[in-house]
Short mmCIF file of C-alpha atoms and ligand atoms in Angstrom, two decimals:
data_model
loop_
_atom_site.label_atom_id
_atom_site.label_comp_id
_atom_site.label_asym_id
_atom_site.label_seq_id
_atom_site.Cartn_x
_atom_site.Cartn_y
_atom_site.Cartn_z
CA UNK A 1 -33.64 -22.34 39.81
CA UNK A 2 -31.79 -25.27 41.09
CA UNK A 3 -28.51 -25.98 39.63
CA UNK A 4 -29.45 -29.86 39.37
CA UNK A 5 -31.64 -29.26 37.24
CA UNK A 6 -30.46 -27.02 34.87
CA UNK A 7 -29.75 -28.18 31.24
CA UNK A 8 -26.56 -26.70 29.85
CA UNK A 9 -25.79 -27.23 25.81
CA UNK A 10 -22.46 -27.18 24.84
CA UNK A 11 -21.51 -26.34 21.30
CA UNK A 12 -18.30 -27.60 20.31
CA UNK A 13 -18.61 -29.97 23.34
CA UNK A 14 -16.08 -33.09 21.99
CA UNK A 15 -13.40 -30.48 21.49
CA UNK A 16 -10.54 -29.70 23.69
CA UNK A 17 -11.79 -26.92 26.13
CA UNK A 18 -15.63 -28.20 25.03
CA UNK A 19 -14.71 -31.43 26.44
CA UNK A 20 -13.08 -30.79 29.78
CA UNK A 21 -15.72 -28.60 30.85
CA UNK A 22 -18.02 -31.14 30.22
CA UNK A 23 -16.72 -32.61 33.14
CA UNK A 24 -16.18 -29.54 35.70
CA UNK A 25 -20.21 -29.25 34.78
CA UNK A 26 -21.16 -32.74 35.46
CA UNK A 27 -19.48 -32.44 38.31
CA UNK A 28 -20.76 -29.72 39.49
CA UNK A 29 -24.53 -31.15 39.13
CA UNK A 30 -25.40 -29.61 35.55
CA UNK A 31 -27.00 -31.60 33.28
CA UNK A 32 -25.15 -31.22 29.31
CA UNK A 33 -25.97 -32.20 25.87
CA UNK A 34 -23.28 -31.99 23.24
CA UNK A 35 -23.58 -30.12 20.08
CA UNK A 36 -20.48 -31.11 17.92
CA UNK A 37 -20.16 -31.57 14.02
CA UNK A 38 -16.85 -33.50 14.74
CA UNK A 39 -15.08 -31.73 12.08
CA UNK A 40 -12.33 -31.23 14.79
CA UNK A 41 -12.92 -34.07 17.10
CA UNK A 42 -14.10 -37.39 17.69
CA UNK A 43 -16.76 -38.74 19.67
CA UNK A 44 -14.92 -41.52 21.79
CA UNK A 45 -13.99 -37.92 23.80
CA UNK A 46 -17.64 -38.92 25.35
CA UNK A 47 -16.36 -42.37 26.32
CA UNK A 48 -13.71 -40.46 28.43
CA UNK A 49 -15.97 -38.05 29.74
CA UNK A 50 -18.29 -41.10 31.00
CA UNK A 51 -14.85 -42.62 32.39
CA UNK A 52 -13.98 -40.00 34.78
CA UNK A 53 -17.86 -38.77 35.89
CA UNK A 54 -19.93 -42.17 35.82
CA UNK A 55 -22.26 -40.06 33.43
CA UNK A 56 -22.84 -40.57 29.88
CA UNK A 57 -24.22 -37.68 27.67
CA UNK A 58 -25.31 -37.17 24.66
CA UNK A 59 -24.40 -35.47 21.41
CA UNK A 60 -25.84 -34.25 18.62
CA UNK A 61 -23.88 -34.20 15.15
CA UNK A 62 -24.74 -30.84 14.09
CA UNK A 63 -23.07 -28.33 11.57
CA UNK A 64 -24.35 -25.24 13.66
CA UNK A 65 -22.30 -22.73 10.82
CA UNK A 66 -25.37 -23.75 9.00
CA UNK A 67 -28.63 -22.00 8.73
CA UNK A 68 -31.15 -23.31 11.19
CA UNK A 69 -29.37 -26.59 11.64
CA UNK A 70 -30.72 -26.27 15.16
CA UNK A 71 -33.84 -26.95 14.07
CA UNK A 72 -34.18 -30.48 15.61
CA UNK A 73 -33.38 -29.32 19.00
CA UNK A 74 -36.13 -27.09 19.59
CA UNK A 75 -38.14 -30.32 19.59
CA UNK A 76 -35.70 -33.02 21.29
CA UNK A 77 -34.29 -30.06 23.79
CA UNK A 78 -36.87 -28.33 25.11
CA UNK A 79 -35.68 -27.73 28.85
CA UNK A 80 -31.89 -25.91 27.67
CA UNK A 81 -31.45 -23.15 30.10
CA UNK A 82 -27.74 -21.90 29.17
CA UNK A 83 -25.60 -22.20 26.17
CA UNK A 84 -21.84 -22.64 26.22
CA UNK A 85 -20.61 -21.37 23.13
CA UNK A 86 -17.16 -23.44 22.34
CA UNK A 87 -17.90 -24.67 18.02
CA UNK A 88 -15.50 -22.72 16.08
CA UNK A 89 -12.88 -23.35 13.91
CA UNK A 90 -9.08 -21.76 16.04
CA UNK A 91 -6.38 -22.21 13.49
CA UNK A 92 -4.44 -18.70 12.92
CA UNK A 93 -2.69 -19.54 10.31
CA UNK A 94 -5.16 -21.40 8.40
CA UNK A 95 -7.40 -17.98 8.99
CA UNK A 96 -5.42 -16.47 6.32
CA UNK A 97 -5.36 -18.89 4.00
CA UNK A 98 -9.26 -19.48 4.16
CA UNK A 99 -10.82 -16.03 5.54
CA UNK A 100 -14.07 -16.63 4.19
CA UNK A 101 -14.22 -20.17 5.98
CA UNK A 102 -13.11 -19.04 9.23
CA UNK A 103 -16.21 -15.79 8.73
CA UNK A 104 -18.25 -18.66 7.95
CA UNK A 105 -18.20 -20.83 10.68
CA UNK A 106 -16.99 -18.64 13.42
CA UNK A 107 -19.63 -16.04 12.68
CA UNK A 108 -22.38 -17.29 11.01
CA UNK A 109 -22.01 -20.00 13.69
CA UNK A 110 -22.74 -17.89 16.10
CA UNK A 111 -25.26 -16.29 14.73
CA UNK A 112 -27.25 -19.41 14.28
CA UNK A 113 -26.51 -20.23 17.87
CA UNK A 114 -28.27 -17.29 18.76
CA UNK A 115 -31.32 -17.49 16.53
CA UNK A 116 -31.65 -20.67 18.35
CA UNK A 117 -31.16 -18.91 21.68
CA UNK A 118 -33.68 -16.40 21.01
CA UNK A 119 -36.19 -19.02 19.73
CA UNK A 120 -36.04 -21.86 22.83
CA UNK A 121 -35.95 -18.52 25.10
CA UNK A 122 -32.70 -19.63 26.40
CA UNK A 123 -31.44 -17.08 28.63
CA UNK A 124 -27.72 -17.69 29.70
CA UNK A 125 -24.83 -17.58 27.02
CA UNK A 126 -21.14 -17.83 27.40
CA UNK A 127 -18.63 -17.46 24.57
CA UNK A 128 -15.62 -18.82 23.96
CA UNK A 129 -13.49 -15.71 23.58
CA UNK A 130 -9.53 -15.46 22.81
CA UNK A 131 -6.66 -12.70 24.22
CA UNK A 132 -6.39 -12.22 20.45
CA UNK A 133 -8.91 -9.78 20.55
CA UNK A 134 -6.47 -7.35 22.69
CA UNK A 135 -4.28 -7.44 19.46
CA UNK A 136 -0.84 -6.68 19.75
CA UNK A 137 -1.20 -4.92 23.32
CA UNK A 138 1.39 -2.52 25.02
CA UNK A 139 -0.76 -2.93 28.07
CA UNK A 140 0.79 -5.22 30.85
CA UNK A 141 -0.75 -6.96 32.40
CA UNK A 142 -3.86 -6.70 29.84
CA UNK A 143 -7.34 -5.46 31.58
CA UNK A 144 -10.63 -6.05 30.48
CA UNK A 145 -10.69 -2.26 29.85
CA UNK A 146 -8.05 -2.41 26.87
CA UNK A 147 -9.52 -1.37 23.65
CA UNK A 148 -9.26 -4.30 21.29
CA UNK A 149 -6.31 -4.12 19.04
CA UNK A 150 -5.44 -4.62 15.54
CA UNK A 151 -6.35 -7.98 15.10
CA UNK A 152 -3.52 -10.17 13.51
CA UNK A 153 -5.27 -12.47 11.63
CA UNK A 154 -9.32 -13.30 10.64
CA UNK A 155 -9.59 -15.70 12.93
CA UNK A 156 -8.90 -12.65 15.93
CA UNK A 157 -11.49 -10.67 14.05
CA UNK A 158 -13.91 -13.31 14.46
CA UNK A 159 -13.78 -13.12 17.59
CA UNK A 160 -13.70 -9.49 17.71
CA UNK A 161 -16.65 -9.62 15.99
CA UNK A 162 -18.40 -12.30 18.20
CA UNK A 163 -17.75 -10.20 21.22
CA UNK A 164 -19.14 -6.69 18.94
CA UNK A 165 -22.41 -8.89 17.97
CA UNK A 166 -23.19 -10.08 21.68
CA UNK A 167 -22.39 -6.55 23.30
CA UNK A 168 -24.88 -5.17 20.36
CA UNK A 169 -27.53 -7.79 21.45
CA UNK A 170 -27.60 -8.35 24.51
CA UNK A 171 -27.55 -4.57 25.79
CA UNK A 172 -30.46 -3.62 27.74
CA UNK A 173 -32.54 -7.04 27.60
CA UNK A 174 -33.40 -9.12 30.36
CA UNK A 175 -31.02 -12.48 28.97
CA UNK A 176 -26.93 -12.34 30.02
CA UNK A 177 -24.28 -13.00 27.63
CA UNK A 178 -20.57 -13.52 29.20
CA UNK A 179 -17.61 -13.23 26.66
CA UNK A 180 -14.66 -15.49 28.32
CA UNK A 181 -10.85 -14.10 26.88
CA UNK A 182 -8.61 -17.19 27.00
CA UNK A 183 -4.89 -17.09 27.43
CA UNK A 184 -3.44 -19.84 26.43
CA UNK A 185 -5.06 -22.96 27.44
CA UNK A 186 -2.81 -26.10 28.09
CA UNK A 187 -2.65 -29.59 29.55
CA UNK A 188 -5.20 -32.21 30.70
CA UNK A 189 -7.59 -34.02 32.90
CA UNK A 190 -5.72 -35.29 35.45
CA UNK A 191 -6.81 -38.90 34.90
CA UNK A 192 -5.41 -39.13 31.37
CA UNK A 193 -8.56 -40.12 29.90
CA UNK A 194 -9.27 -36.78 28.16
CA UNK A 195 -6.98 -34.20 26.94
CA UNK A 196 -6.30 -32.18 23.20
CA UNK A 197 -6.85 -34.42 20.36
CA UNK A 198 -7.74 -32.47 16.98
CA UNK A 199 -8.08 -34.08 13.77
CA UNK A 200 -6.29 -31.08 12.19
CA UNK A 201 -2.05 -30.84 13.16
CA UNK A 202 -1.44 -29.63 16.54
CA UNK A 203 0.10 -26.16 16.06
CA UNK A 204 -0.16 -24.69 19.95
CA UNK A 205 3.35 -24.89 21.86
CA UNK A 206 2.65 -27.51 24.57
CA UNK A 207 1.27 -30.31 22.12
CA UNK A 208 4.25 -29.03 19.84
CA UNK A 209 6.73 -30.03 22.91
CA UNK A 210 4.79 -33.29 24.07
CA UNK A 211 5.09 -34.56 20.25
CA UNK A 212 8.69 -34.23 20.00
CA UNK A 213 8.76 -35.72 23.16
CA UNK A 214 7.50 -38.81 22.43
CA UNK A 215 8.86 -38.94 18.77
CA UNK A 216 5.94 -38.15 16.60
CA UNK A 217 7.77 -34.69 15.11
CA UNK A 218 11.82 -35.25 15.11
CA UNK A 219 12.13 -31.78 16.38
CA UNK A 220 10.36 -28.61 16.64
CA UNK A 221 11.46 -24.47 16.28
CA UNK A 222 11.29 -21.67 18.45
CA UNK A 223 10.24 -18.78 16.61
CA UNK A 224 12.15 -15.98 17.13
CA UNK A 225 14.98 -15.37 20.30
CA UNK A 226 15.92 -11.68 19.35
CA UNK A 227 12.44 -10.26 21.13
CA UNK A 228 13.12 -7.52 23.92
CA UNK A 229 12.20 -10.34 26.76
CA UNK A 230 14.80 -11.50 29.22
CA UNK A 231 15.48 -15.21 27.34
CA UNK A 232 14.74 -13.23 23.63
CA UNK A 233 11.59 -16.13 23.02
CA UNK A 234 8.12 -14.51 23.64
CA UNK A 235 6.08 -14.48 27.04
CA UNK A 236 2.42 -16.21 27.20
CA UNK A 237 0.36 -16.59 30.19
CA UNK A 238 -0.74 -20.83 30.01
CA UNK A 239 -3.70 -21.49 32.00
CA UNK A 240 -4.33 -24.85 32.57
CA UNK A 241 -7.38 -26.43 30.97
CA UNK A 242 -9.51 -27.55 34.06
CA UNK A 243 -9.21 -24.10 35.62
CA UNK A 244 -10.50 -22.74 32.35
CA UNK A 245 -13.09 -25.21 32.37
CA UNK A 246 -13.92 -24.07 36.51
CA UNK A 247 -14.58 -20.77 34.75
CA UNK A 248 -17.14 -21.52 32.80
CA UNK A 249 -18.94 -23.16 35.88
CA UNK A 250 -18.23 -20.07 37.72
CA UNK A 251 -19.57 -18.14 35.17
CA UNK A 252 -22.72 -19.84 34.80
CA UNK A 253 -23.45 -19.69 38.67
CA UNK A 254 -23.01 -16.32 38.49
CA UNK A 255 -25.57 -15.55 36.19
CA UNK A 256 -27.74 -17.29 37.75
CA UNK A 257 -27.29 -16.28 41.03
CA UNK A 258 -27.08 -12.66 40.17
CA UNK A 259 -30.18 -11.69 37.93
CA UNK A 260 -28.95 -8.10 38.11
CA UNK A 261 -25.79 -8.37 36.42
CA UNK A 262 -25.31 -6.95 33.27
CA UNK A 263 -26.49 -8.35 30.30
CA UNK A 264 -23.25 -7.97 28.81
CA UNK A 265 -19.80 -8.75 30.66
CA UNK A 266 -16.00 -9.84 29.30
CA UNK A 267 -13.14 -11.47 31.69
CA UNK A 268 -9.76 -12.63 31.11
CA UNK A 269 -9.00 -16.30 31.84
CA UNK A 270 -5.21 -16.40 32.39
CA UNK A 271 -3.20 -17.16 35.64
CA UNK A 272 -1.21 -13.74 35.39
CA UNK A 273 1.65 -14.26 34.89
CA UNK A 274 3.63 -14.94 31.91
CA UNK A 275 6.25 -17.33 30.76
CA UNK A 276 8.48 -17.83 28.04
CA UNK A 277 8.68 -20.07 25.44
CA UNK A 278 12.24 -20.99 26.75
CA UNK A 279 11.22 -20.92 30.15
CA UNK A 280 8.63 -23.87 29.34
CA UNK A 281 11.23 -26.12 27.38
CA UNK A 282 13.18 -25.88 30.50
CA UNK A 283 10.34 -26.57 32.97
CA UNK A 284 9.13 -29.51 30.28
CA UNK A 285 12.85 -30.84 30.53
CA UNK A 286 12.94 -30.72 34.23
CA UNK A 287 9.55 -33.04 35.07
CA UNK A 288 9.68 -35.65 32.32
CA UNK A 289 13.60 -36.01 32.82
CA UNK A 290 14.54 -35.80 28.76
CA UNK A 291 16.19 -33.79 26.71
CA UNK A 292 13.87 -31.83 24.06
CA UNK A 293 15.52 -31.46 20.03
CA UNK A 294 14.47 -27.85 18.93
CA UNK A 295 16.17 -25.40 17.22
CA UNK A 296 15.97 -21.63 17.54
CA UNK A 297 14.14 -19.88 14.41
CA UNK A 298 13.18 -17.04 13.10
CA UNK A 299 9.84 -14.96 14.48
CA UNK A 300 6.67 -16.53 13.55
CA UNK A 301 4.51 -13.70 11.60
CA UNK A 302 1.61 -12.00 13.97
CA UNK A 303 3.48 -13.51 16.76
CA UNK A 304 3.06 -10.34 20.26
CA UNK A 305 6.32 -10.05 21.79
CA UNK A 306 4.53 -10.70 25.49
CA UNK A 307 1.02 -11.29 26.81
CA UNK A 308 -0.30 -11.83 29.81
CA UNK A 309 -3.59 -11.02 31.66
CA UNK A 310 -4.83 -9.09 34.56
CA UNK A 311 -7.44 -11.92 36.15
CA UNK A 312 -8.19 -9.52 38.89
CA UNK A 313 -12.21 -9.37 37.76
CA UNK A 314 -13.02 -12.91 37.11
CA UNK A 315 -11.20 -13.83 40.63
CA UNK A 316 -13.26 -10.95 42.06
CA UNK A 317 -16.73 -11.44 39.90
CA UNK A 318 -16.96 -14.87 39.18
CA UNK A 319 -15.40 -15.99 42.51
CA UNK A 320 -13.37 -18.30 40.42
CA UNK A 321 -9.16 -18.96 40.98
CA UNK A 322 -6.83 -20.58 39.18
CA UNK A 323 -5.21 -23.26 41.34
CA UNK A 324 -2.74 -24.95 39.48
CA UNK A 325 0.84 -24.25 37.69
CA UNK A 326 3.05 -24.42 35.22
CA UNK A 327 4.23 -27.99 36.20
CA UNK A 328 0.90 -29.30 36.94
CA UNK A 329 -0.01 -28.14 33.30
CA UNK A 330 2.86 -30.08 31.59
CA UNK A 331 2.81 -32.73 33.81
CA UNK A 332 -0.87 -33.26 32.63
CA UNK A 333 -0.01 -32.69 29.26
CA UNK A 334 2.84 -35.33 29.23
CA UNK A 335 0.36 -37.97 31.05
CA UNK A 336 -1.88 -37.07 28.29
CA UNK A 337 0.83 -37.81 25.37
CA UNK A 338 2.34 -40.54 27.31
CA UNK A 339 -1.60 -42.73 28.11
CA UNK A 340 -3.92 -41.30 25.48
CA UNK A 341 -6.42 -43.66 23.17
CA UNK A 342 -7.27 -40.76 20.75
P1 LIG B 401 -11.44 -27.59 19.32
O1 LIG B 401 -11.25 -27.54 17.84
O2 LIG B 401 -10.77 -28.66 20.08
O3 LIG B 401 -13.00 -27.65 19.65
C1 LIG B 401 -13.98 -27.02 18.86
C2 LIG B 401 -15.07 -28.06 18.60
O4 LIG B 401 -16.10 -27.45 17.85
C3 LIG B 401 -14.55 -29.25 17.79
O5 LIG B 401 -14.94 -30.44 18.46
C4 LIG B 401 -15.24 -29.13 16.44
O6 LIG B 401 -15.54 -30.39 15.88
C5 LIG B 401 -16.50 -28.33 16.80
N1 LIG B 401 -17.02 -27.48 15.72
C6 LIG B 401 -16.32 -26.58 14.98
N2 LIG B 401 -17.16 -25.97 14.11
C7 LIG B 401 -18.39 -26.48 14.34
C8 LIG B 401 -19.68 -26.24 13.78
N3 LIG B 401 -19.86 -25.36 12.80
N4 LIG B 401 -20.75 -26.91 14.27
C9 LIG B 401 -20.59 -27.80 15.27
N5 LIG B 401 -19.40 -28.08 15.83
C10 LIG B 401 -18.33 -27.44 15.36
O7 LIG B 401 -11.04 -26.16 19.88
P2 LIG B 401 -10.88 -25.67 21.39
O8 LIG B 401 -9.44 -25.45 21.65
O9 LIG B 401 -11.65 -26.56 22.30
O10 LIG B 401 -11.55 -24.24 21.28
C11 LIG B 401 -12.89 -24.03 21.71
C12 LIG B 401 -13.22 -22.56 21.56
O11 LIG B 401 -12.31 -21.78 22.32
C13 LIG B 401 -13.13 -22.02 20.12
O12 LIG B 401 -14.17 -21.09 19.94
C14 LIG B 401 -11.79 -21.31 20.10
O13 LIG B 401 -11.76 -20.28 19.14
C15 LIG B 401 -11.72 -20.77 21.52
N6 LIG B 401 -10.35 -20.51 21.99
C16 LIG B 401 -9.44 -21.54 21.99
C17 LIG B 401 -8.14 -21.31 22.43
C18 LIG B 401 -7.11 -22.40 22.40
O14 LIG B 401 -5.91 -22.06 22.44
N7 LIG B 401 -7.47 -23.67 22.38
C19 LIG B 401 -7.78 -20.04 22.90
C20 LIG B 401 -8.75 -19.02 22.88
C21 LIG B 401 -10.04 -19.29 22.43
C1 LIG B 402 2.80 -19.87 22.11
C2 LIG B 402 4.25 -19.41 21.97
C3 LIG B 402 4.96 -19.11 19.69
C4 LIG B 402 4.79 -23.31 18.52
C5 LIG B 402 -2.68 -19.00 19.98
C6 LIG B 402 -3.62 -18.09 19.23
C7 LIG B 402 -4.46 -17.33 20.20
C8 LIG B 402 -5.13 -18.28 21.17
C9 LIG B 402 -4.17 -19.17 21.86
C10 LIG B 402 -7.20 -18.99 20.22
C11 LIG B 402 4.41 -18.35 20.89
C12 LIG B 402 5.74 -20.21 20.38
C13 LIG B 402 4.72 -22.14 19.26
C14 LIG B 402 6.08 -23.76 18.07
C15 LIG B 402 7.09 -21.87 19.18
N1 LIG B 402 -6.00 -19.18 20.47
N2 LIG B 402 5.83 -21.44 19.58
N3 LIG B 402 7.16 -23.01 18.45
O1 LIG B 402 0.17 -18.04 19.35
O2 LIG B 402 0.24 -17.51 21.84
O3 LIG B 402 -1.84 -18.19 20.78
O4 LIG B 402 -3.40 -19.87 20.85
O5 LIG B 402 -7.86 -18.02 20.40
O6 LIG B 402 -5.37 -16.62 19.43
O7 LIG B 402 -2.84 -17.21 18.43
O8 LIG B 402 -0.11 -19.87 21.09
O9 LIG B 402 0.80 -22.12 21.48
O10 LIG B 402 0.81 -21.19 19.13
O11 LIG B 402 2.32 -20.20 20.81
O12 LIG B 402 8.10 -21.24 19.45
O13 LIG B 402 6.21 -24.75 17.38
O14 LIG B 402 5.04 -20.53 21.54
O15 LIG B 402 5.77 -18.32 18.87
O16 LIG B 402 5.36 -17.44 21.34
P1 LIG B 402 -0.29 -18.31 20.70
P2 LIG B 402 0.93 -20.93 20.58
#
């Protein structure tokens, strides 16, 4: 099957990670629809999209959490030969306070996604997993081998359970599911024109930073300095966004180029190595050449002490690398703050 022609639909495609590999797709000679309720984003993300490929696509306003929404696109969609998996809802915190609400759209949401699957025949997934699953790991660098953890809040179990429900489905049958475990993703297209803009509060550290920055928060915390790291703040492993969006490219390609893989795989998405959250003020403070107001705070609950992932198989399997760093990532990210129209 020739990559040029092959229809990709992308759930949760006018979100952050949704969006941005939107592009690496396009550009890599996929044809996309969009699947996005836009409870979490806004449309005009398409008008940047078309901006930096020359492409327009559409999307289709659909509430996938609910029951056989997808209905229309069996009709209107007919040729969709792989499913990336992004629509979900990704706010720990808020997890706790609405369990039932994260179950509901994270899960069921899936579910529906692959009722659809199974009904259009579709035979490539990828899902948009998180290093959450790993739990609060003692494992350093973390391998795909780790059993999963205590998950620290619902919104890890859903994806524990996403991960549970595709490894119980797709076992032994001739379709291929690919779990992806993000680290943490960060920064933006290089052109400015897309980059992370949720309708909800950004909560995620490098937003946090590029906010003060510019003066939209007056200042910001560090939760917790007392941790047994070498600064006392905790260690993350940021991967920036258009790698993680290259991954998902690679990870298509290799499905279809390798009809004997399993039917079920997992890989870690991180650059492997980790930083801490001191360690990125500094860096942040070094390229945009001001001073950031934080204060040091206590831990954040459900916060790991350190994380960071052993990429070994997706650089091996996929044939995918991560290419750029730590100051590419908040250089982007600050371009992003500094330029952006949403
Ligand atoms: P995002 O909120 O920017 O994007 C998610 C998109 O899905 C939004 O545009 C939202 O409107 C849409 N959506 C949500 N529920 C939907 C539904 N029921 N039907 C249709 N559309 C729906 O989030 P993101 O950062 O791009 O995350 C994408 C995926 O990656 C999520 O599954 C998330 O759990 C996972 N993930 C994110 C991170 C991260 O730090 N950003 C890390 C690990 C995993
Ligand atoms: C990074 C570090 C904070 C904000 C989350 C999810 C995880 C995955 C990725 C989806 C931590 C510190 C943060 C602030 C701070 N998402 N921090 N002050 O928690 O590693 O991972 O996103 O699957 O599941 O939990 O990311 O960006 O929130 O935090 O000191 O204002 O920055 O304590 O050490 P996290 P984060």
């Amino acid at each position: 099957m020739k990559r040029a022609k092959m229809k990709i639909a992308v759930t949760g495609g006018c979100g952050y990670i949704g969006s941005h590999t939107i592009v690496d797709l396009l550009n890599a000679g996929y044809d996309v629809i969009s699947i996005d309720s836009l409870v979490n984003s806004s449309e005009t993300v398409i008008d940047g999209i078309q901006k930096i490929t020359g492409k327009r696509i559409v999307n289709y306003k659909i509430d996938l959490s609910v029951e056989n929404s997808w209905h229309e696109l069996l009709e209107k969609e007919k040729d969709v030969q792989g499913i990336i998996h992004f629509a979900a809802f990704k706010a720990v915190g808020e997890s706790v306070q609405h369990p039932l609400v994260y179950y509901k759209n994270n899960v069921c949401g899936l579910i529906e996604v692959l009722k659809w699957m199974d009904k259009a025949s579709i035979p490539y997934l990828i899902y948009s997993s998180s290093c959450t699953v790993y739990g609060q790991t003692s494992e350093l660098p973390v391998t795909e081998t780790a059993v999963f953890g205590e998950a620290t809040s619902p919104y890890g179990r859903t994806k524990q359970i996403g991960e549970w429900l595709l490894q119980d489905l797709f076992s032994g049958t001739t379709r291929k599911a690919i779990s992806l475990r993000y680290f943490n993703p960060a920064g933006a297209h290089d052109s400015g024109w897309i980059g992370e803009a949720p309708t909800n509060p950004a909560l995620n550290l490098v937003p946090v930073i590029t906010e003060t920055a510019i003066g939209k928060r007056s200042r910001f915390t560090v939760y917790g300095n007392d941790y047994n790291t070498p600064d006392g703040s905790c260690i993350r492993d940021y991967i920036h966004i258009m790698d993680l969006a290259n991954a998902h490219t690679k990870a298509l390609d290799y499905l279809i180029a390798h009809p004997n893989a399993p039917s079920y795989d997992a890989f870690n998405l991180g650059i492997g190595k980790g930083y801490s959250v001191l360690e990125m003020i500094k860096m942040f403070e070094l390229i945009s050449g001001l001073k950031l107001n934080y204060q040091l705070g206590p831990r954040r609950p459900g916060d790991a002490e350190s994380i960071y992932a052993d990429n070994s198989k997706a650089i091996k399997i996929l044939n995918w690398t991560p290419k750029r760093n730590l100051e590419m990532i908040l250089q982007s990210a600050w371009n992003w703050e500094r330029h952006r129209s949403i």
